[in-house]
Short mmCIF file of C-alpha atoms and ligand atoms in Angstrom, two decimals:
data_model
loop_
_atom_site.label_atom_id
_atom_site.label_comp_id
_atom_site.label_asym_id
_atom_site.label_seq_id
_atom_site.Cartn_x
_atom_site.Cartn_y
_atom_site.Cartn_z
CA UNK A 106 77.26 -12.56 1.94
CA UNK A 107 74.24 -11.28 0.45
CA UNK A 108 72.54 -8.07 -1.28
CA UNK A 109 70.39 -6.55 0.67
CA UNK A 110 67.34 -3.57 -0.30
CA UNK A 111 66.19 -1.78 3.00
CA UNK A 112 63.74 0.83 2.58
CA UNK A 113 63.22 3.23 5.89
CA UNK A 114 59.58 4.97 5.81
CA UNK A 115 59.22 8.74 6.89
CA UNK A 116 58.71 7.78 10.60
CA UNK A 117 61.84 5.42 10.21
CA UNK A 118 64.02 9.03 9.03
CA UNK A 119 61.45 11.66 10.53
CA UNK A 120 64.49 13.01 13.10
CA UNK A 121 68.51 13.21 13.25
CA UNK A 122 68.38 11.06 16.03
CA UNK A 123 66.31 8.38 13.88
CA UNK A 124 68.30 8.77 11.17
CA UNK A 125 71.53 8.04 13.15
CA UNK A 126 69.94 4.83 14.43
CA UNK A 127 69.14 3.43 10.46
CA UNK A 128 72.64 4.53 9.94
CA UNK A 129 73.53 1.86 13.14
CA UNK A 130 71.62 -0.84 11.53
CA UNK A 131 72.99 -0.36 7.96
CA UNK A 132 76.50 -0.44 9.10
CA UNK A 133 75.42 -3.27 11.30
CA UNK A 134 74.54 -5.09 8.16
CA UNK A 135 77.25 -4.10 6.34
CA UNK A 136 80.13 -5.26 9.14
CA UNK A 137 78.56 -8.34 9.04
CA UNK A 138 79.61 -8.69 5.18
CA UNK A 139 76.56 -7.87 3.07
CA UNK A 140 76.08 -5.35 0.60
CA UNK A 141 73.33 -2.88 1.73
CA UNK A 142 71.08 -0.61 -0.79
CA UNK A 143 68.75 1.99 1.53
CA UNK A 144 65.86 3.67 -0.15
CA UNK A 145 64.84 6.63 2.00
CA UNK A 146 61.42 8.45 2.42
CA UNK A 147 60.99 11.94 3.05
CA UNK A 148 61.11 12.78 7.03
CA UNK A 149 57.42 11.95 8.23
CA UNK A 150 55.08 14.91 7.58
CA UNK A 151 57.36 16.62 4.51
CA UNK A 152 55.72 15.94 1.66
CA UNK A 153 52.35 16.93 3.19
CA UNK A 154 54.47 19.68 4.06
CA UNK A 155 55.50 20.49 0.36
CA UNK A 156 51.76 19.90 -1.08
CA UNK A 157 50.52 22.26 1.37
CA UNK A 158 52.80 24.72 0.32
CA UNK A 159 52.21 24.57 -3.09
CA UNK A 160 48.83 24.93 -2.21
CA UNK A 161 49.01 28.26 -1.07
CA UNK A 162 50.17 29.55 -4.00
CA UNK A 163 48.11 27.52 -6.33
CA UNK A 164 44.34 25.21 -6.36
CA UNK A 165 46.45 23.09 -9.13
CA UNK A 166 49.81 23.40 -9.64
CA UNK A 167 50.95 21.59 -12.95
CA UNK A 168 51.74 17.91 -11.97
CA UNK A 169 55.39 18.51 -13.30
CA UNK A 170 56.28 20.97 -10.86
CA UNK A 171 54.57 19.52 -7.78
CA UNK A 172 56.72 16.28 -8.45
CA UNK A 173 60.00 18.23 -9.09
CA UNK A 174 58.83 19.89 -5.41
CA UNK A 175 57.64 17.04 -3.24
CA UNK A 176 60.78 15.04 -4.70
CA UNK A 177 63.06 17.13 -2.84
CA UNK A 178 61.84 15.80 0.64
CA UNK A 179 63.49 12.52 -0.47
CA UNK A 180 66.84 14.03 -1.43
CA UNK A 181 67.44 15.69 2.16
CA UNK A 182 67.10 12.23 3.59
CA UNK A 183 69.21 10.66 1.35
CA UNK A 184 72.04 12.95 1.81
CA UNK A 185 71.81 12.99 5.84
CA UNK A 186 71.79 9.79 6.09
CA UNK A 187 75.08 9.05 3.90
CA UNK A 188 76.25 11.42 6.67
CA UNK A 189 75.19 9.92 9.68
CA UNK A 190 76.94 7.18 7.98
CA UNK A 191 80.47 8.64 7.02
CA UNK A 192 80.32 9.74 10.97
CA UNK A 193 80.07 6.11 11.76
CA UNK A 194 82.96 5.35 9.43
CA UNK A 195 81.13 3.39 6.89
CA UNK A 196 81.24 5.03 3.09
CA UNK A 197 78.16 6.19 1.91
CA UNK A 198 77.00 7.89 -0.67
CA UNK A 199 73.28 9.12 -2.01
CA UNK A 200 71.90 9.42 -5.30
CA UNK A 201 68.56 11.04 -6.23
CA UNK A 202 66.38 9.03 -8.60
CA UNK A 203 67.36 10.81 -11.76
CA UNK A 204 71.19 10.44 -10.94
CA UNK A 205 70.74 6.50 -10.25
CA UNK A 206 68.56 6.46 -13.47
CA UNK A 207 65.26 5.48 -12.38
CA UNK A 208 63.59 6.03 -15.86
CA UNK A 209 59.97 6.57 -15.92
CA UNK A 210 56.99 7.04 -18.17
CA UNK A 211 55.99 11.00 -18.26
CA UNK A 212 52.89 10.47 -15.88
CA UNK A 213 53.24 13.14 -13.26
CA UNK A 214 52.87 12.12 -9.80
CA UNK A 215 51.75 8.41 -10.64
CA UNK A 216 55.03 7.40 -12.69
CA UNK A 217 55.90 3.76 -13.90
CA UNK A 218 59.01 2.47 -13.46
CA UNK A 219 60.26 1.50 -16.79
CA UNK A 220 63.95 0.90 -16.38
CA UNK A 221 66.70 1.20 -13.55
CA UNK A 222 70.22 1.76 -14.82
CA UNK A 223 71.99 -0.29 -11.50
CA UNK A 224 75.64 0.46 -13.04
CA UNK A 225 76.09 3.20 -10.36
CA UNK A 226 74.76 1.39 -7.90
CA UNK A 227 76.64 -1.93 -8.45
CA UNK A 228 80.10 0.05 -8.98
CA UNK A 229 80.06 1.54 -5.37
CA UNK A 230 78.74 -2.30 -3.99
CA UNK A 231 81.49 -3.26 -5.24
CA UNK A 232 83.43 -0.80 -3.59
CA UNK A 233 82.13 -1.63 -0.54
CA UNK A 234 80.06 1.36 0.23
CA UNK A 235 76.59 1.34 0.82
CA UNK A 236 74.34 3.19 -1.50
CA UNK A 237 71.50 5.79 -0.65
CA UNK A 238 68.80 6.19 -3.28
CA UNK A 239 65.91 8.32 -2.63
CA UNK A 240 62.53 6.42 -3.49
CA UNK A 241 59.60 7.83 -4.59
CA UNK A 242 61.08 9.32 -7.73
CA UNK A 243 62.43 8.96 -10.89
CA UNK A 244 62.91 10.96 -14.19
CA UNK A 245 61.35 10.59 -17.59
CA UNK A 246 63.12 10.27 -21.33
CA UNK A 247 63.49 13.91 -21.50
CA UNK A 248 64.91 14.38 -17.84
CA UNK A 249 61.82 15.90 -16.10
CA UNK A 250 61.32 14.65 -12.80
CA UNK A 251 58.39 12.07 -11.34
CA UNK A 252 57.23 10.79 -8.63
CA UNK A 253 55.10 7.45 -8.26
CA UNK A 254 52.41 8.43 -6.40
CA UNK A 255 52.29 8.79 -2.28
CA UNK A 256 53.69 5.43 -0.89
CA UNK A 257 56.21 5.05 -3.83
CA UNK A 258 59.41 4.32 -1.63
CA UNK A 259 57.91 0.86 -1.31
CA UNK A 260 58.10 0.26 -5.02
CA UNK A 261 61.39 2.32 -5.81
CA UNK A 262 62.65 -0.05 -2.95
CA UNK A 263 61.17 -3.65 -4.64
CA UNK A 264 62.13 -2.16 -8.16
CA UNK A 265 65.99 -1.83 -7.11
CA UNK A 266 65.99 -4.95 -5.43
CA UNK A 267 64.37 -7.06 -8.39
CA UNK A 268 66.99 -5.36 -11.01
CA UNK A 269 69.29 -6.29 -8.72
CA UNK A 270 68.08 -9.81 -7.58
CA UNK A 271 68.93 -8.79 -4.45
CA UNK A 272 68.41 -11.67 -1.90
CA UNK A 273 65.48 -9.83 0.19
CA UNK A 274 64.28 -6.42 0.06
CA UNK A 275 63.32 -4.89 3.66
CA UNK A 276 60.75 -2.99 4.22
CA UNK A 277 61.40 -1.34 7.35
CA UNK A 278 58.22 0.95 8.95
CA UNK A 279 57.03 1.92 12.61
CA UNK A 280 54.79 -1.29 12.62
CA UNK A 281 56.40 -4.76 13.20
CA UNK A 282 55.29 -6.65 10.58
CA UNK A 283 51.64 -6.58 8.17
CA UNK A 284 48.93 -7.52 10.85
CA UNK A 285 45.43 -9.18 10.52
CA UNK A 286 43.92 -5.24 10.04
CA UNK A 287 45.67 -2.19 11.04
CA UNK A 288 46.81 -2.11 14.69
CA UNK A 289 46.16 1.86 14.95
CA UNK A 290 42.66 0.80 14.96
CA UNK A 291 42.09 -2.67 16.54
CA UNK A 292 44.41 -3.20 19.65
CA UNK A 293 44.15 -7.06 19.75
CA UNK A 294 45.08 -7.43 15.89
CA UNK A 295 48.21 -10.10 15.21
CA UNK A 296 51.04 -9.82 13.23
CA UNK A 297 51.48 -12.14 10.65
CA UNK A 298 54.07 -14.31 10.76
CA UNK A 299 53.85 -14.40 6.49
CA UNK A 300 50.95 -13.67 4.25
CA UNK A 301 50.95 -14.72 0.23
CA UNK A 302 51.22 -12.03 -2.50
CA UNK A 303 47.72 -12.55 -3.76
CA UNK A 304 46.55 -12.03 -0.43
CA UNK A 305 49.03 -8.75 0.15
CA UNK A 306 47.48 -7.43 -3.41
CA UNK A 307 44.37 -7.36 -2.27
CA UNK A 308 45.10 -5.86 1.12
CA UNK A 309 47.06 -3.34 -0.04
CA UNK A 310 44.20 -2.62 -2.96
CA UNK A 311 41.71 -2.44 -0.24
CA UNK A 312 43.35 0.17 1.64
CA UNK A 313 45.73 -1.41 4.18
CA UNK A 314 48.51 1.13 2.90
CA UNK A 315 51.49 -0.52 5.30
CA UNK A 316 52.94 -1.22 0.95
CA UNK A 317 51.78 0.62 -1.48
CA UNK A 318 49.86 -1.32 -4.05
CA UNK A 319 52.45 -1.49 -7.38
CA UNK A 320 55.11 -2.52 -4.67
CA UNK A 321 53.32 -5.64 -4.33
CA UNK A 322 52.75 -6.14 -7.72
CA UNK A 323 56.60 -5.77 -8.39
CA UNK A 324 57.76 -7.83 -5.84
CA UNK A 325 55.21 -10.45 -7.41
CA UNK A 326 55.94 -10.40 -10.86
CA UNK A 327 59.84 -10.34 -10.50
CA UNK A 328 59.62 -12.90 -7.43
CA UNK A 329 61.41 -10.46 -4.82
CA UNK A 330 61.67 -11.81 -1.70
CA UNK A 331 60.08 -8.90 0.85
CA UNK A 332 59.56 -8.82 4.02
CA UNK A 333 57.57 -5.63 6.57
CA UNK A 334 59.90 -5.08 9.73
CA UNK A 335 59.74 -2.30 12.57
CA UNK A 336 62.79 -0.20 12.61
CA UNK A 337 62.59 0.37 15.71
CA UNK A 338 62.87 -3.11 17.53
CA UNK A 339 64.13 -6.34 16.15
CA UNK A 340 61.81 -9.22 15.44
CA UNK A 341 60.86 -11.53 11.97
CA UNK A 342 58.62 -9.08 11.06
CA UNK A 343 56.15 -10.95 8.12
CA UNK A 344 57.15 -12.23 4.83
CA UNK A 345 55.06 -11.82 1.70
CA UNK A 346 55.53 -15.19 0.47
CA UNK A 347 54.83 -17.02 -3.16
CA UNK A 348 53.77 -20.16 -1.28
CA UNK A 349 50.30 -20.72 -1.73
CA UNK A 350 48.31 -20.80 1.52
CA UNK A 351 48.63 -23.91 3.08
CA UNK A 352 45.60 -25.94 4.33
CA UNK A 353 45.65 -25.49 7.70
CA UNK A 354 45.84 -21.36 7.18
CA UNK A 355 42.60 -19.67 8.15
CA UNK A 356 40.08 -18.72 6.02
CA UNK A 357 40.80 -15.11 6.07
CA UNK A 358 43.95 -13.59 6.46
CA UNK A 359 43.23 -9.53 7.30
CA UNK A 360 40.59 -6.98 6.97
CA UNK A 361 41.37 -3.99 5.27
CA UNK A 362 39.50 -0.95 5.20
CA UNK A 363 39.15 2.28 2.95
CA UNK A 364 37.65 5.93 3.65
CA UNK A 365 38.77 7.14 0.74
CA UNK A 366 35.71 6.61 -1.01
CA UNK A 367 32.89 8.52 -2.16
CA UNK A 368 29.49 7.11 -3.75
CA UNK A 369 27.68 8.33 -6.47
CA UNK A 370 24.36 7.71 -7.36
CA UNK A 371 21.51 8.05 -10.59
CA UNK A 372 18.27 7.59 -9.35
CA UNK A 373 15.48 6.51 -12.59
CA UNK A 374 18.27 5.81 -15.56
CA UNK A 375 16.17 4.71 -18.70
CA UNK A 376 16.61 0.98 -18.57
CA UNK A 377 18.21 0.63 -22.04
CA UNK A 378 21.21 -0.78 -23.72
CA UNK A 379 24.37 1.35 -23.83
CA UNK A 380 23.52 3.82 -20.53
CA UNK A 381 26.10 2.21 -18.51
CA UNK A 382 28.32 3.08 -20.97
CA UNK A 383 26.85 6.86 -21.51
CA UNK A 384 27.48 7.42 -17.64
CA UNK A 385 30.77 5.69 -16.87
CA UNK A 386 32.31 6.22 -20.09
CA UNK A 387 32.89 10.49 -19.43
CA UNK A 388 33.76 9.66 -16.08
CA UNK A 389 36.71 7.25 -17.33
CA UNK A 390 37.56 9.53 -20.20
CA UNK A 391 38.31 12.23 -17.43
CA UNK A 392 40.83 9.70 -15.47
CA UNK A 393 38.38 9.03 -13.02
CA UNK A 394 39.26 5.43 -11.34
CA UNK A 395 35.48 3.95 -10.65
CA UNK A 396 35.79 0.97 -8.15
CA UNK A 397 32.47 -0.64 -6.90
CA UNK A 398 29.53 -0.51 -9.87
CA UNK A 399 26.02 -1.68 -9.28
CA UNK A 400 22.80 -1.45 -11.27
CA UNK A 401 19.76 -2.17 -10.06
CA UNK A 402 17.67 -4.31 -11.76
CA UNK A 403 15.22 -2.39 -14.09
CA UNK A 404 11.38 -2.09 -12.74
CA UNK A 405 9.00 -0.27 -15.78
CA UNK A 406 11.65 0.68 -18.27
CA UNK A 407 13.84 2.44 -15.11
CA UNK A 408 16.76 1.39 -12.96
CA UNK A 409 19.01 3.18 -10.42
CA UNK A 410 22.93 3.23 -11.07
CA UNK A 411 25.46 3.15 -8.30
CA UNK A 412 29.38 3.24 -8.18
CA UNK A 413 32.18 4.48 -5.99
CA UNK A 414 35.23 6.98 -6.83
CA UNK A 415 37.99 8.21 -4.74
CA UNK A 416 36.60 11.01 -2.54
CA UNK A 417 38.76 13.69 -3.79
CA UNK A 418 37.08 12.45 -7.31
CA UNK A 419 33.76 13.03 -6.25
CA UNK A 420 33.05 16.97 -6.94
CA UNK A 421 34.31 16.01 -10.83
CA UNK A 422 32.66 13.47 -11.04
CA UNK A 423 29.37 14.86 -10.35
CA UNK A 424 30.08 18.18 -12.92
CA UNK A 425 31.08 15.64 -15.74
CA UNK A 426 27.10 14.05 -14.54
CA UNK A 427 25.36 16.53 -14.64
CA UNK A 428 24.72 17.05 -18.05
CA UNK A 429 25.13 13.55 -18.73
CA UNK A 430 21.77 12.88 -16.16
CA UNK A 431 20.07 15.68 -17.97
CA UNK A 432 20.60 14.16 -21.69
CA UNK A 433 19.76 10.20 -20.89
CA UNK A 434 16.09 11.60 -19.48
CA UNK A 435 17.49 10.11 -15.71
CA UNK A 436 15.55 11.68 -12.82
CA UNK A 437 18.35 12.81 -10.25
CA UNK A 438 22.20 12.50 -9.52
CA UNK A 439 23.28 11.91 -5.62
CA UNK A 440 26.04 11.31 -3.74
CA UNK A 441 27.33 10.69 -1.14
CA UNK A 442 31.19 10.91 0.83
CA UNK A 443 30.50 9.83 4.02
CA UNK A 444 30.79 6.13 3.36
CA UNK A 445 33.94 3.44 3.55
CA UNK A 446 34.72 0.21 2.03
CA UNK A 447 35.77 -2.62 4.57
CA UNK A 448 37.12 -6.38 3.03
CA UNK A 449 37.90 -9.39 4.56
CA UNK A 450 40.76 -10.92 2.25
CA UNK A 451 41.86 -14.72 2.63
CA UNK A 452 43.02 -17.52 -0.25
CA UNK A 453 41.51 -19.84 2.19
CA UNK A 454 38.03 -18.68 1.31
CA UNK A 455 38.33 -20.29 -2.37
CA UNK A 456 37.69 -23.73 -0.62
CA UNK A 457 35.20 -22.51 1.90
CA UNK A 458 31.61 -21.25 1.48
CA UNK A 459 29.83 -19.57 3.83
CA UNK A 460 32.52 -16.52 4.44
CA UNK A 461 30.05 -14.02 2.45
CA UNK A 462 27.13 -15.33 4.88
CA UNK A 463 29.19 -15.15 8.25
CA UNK A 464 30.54 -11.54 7.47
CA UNK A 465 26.89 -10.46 6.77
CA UNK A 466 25.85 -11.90 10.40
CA UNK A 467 28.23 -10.65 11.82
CA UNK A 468 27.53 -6.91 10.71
CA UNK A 469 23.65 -7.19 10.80
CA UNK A 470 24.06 -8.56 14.11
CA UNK A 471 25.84 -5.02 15.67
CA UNK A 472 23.26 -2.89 12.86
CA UNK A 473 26.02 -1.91 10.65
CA UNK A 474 23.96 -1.69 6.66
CA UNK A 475 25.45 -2.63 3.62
CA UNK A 476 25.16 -0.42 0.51
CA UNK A 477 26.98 -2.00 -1.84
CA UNK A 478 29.13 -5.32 -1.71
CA UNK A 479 31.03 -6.87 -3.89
CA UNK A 480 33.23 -9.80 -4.04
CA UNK A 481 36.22 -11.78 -6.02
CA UNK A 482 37.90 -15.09 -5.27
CA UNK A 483 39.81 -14.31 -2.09
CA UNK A 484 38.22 -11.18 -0.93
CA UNK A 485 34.23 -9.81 0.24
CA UNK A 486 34.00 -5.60 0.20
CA UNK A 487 30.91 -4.00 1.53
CA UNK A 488 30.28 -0.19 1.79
CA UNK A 489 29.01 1.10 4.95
CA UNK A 490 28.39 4.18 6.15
CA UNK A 491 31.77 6.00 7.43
CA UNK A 492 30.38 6.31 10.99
CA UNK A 493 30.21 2.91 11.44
CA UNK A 494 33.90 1.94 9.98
CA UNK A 495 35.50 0.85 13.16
CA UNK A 496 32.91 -0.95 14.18
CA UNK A 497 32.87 -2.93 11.61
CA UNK A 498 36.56 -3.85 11.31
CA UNK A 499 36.40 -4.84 15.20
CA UNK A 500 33.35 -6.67 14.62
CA UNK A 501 34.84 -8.72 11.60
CA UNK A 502 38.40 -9.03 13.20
CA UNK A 503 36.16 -11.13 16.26
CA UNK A 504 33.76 -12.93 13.91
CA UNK A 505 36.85 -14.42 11.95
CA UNK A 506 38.78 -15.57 15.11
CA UNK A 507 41.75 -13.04 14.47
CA UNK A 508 41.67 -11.62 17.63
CA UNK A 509 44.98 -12.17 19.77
CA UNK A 510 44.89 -13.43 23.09
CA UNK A 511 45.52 -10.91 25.60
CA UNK A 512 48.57 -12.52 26.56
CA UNK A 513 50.05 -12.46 23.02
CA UNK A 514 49.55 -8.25 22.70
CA UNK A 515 52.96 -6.65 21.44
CA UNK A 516 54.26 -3.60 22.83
CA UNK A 517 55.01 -1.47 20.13
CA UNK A 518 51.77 -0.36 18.00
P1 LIG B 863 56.00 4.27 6.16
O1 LIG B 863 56.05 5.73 6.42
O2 LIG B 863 57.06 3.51 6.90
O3 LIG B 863 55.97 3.93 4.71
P2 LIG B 863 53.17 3.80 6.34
O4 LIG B 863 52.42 4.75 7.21
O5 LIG B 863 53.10 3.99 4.87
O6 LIG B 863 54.69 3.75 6.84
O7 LIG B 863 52.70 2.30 6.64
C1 LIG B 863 52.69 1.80 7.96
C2 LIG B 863 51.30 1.97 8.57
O8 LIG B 863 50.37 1.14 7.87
C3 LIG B 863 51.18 1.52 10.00
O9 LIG B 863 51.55 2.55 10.89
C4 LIG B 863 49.72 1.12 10.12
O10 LIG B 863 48.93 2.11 10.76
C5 LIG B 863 49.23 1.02 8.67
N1 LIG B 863 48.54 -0.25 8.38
C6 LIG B 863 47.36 -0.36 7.76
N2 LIG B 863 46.99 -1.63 7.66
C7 LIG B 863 47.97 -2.37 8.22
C8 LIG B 863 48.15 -3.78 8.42
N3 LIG B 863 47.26 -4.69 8.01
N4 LIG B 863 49.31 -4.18 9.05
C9 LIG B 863 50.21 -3.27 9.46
N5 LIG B 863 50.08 -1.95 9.30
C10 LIG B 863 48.98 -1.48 8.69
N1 LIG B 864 57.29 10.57 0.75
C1 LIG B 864 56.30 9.95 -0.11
C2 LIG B 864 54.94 9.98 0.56
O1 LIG B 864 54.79 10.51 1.64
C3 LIG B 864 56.69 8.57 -0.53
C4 LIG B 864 56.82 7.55 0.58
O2 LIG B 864 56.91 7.89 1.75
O3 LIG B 864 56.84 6.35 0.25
O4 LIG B 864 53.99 9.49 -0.01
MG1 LIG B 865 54.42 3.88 3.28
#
């Protein structure tokens, strides 16, 4: 027998008729002997649904209430599917966040889990029923309800699990596995049989949003076992594994991409100690996340200043500039949204040089331009422009041999 975590994505739930068919694999699971947890997302499209209604009303509704609305798209889910499984005889019952006691830090719509009460949750296990909690959310020390930030159900999922040291928490979605880049965008990508957390991290950082980021990190710290499956056929799917890459891996294990991105730039800075600081330091005092930073190296007492935000970031970031440009004496602030970040990601590149030199072949050799790059021990990000994003990927995905044989092409992307 063993404890099981199974999170369904919004595509997973997104009808009645999809919802029945979890229910068919839960109580599959749960005939079989083991006890079953399922986290639920909203049905697919909801909480853009919610945002865009809240829109309507308001430019910025207060973070508070925009997680105590988008959290409801979790609860309906929750509560159909305990019904789809009391109609297939197997007791059920849901729980929202707050009743579970997912306790959070106050940070509207990008919560931390702090602390997960599993008394509930262990009390109907041992009961034999299988418990529904609705990811995404949890509630703070005064009992105001949050949210973790779009993609959460991944980490409500990995959080349960690891308080529960649950033998393997499944992440079920409507791909079969994590693949060498995403498979909406390059047909002859390959699922990976496993991949190592380091190298999910920095996937998942670099935009390859099949988990979201903090899941990762959870599964990581507390040693979770997780694994990506399709719910909709049955296969291994991949396991993120704590093994460290063994010698005969390849060199690079996926290439992730970003578009949500935005570049800004400050053209004739005064080349002098502390104007780094005078430029980024508003920006980060606003909560503005700056990824990629570059400065120029100075030429007569000037130097040009580059670094990347998210793009929704980008029209703040350039009022909290403004007067900052003006007051440092720098000659002109520009930016620019139309750009994306692609990465090649691999532990195996640690041990081999050269991966920096064939990536930038590979992309001068099909005219793609780099703007920016930067690099850490397992991964290589340049900035492109945006036009020339899936050209890239496909370009990269060939250069570092991850392209599947025709032959080995699976069905269901
Ligand atoms: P869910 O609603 O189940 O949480 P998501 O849309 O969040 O599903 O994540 C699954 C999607 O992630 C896939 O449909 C795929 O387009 C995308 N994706 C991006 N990069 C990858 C990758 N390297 N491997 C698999 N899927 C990826
Ligand atoms: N429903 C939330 C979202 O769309 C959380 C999730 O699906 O993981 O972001
Ligand atoms: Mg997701």
């Amino acid at each position: 027998m063993a404890l099981i975590v199974q999170k369904y994505g919004g595509t997973s739930v997104g009808t009645v008729e999809r919802l029945q068919h979890v229910a068919e694999r839960v109580a599959r699971f749960q005939r079989d002997g083991h006890q079953v947890v399922v986290v639920v997302s909203a049905m697919s499209g909801e909480t853009n649904r919610l945002i865009a209604l809240a829109r309507e009303i308001l430019d910025q509704p207060t973070p508070r209430e925009m997680d105590a609305l988008v959290a409801t798209g979790e609860q309906v889910t929750t509560a159909l599917l305990s019904m789809a499984l009391h109609n297939i005889g197997v007791p059920a019952r849901s729980y929202t966040g707050s009743q579970v006691r997912i306790l959070t830090d106050s940070a509207y719509t990008k919560a931390r889990i702090r602390e997960i009460d599993d008394s509930r949750i262990r009390a109907d296990l041992a009961e034999g029923g299988v418990v529904v909690v609705a990811g995404f959310q949890g509630v703070d020390e005064q009992g105001n309800i949050t949210t973790l930030g779009r993609g959460g159900s991944d980490t409500t999922a990995v959080a349960i699990a690891a308080a529960l040291k649950a033998d393997e928490c499944q992440i079920y979605t409507d791909v079969d596995g994590v693949y060498t880049t995403d498979p909406r965008i390059v047909d002859t990508a390959q699922r990976l049989e496993k991949i190592t957390f380091e190298e999910m991290l920095e996937m998942a950082s670099m935009g390859s949003k099949v988990l979201q980021i903090r899941s990762v990190e959870f599964a990581g710290k507390y040693a979770v076992p997780l694994r990506v499956l399709s719910s909709f056929r049955e296969g291994p799917g991949t396991l993120i594994t704590m093994e460290e890459g063994d010698m005969e891996a390849p060199t690079i294990a996926g290439i992730a991409f970003n578009r949500d991105e935005a570049k800004l730039t400050v053209l004739g800075v005064p080349d002098t100690p502390g104007v780094a600081y005078k430029i980024l330091g508003p920006i980060g005092e606003a909560n503005i996340e700056v990824d990629m930073i570059i400065q120029n190296t100075g030429e007569q007492g000037h130097t040009d200043f580059t670094f990347t935000v998210a793009r929704g970031d980008v029209v703040r970031a350039r009022e909290i500039l403004e007067p900052v440009v003006a007051s440092v004496g720098a000659a002109e602030l520009r930016d620019d949204a139309k750009i994306a970040k692609v990465s090649v990601v691999g532990v195996g590149m640690r041990s081999h040089s050269g991966v920096a030199a064939k990536m930038f072949k590979a992309l001068s050799e099909v005219g793609v331009n780099m703007q920016m790059i930067s690099t850490s021990e397992i991964k290589i990000s340049v900035v492109i422009e945006e036009n020339y994003l899936e050209l890239a990927v496909r370009t990269l995905h060939t250069a570092f041999e991850l392209d599947a044989e025709p032959e080995d092409l699976g069905a269901d992307k």
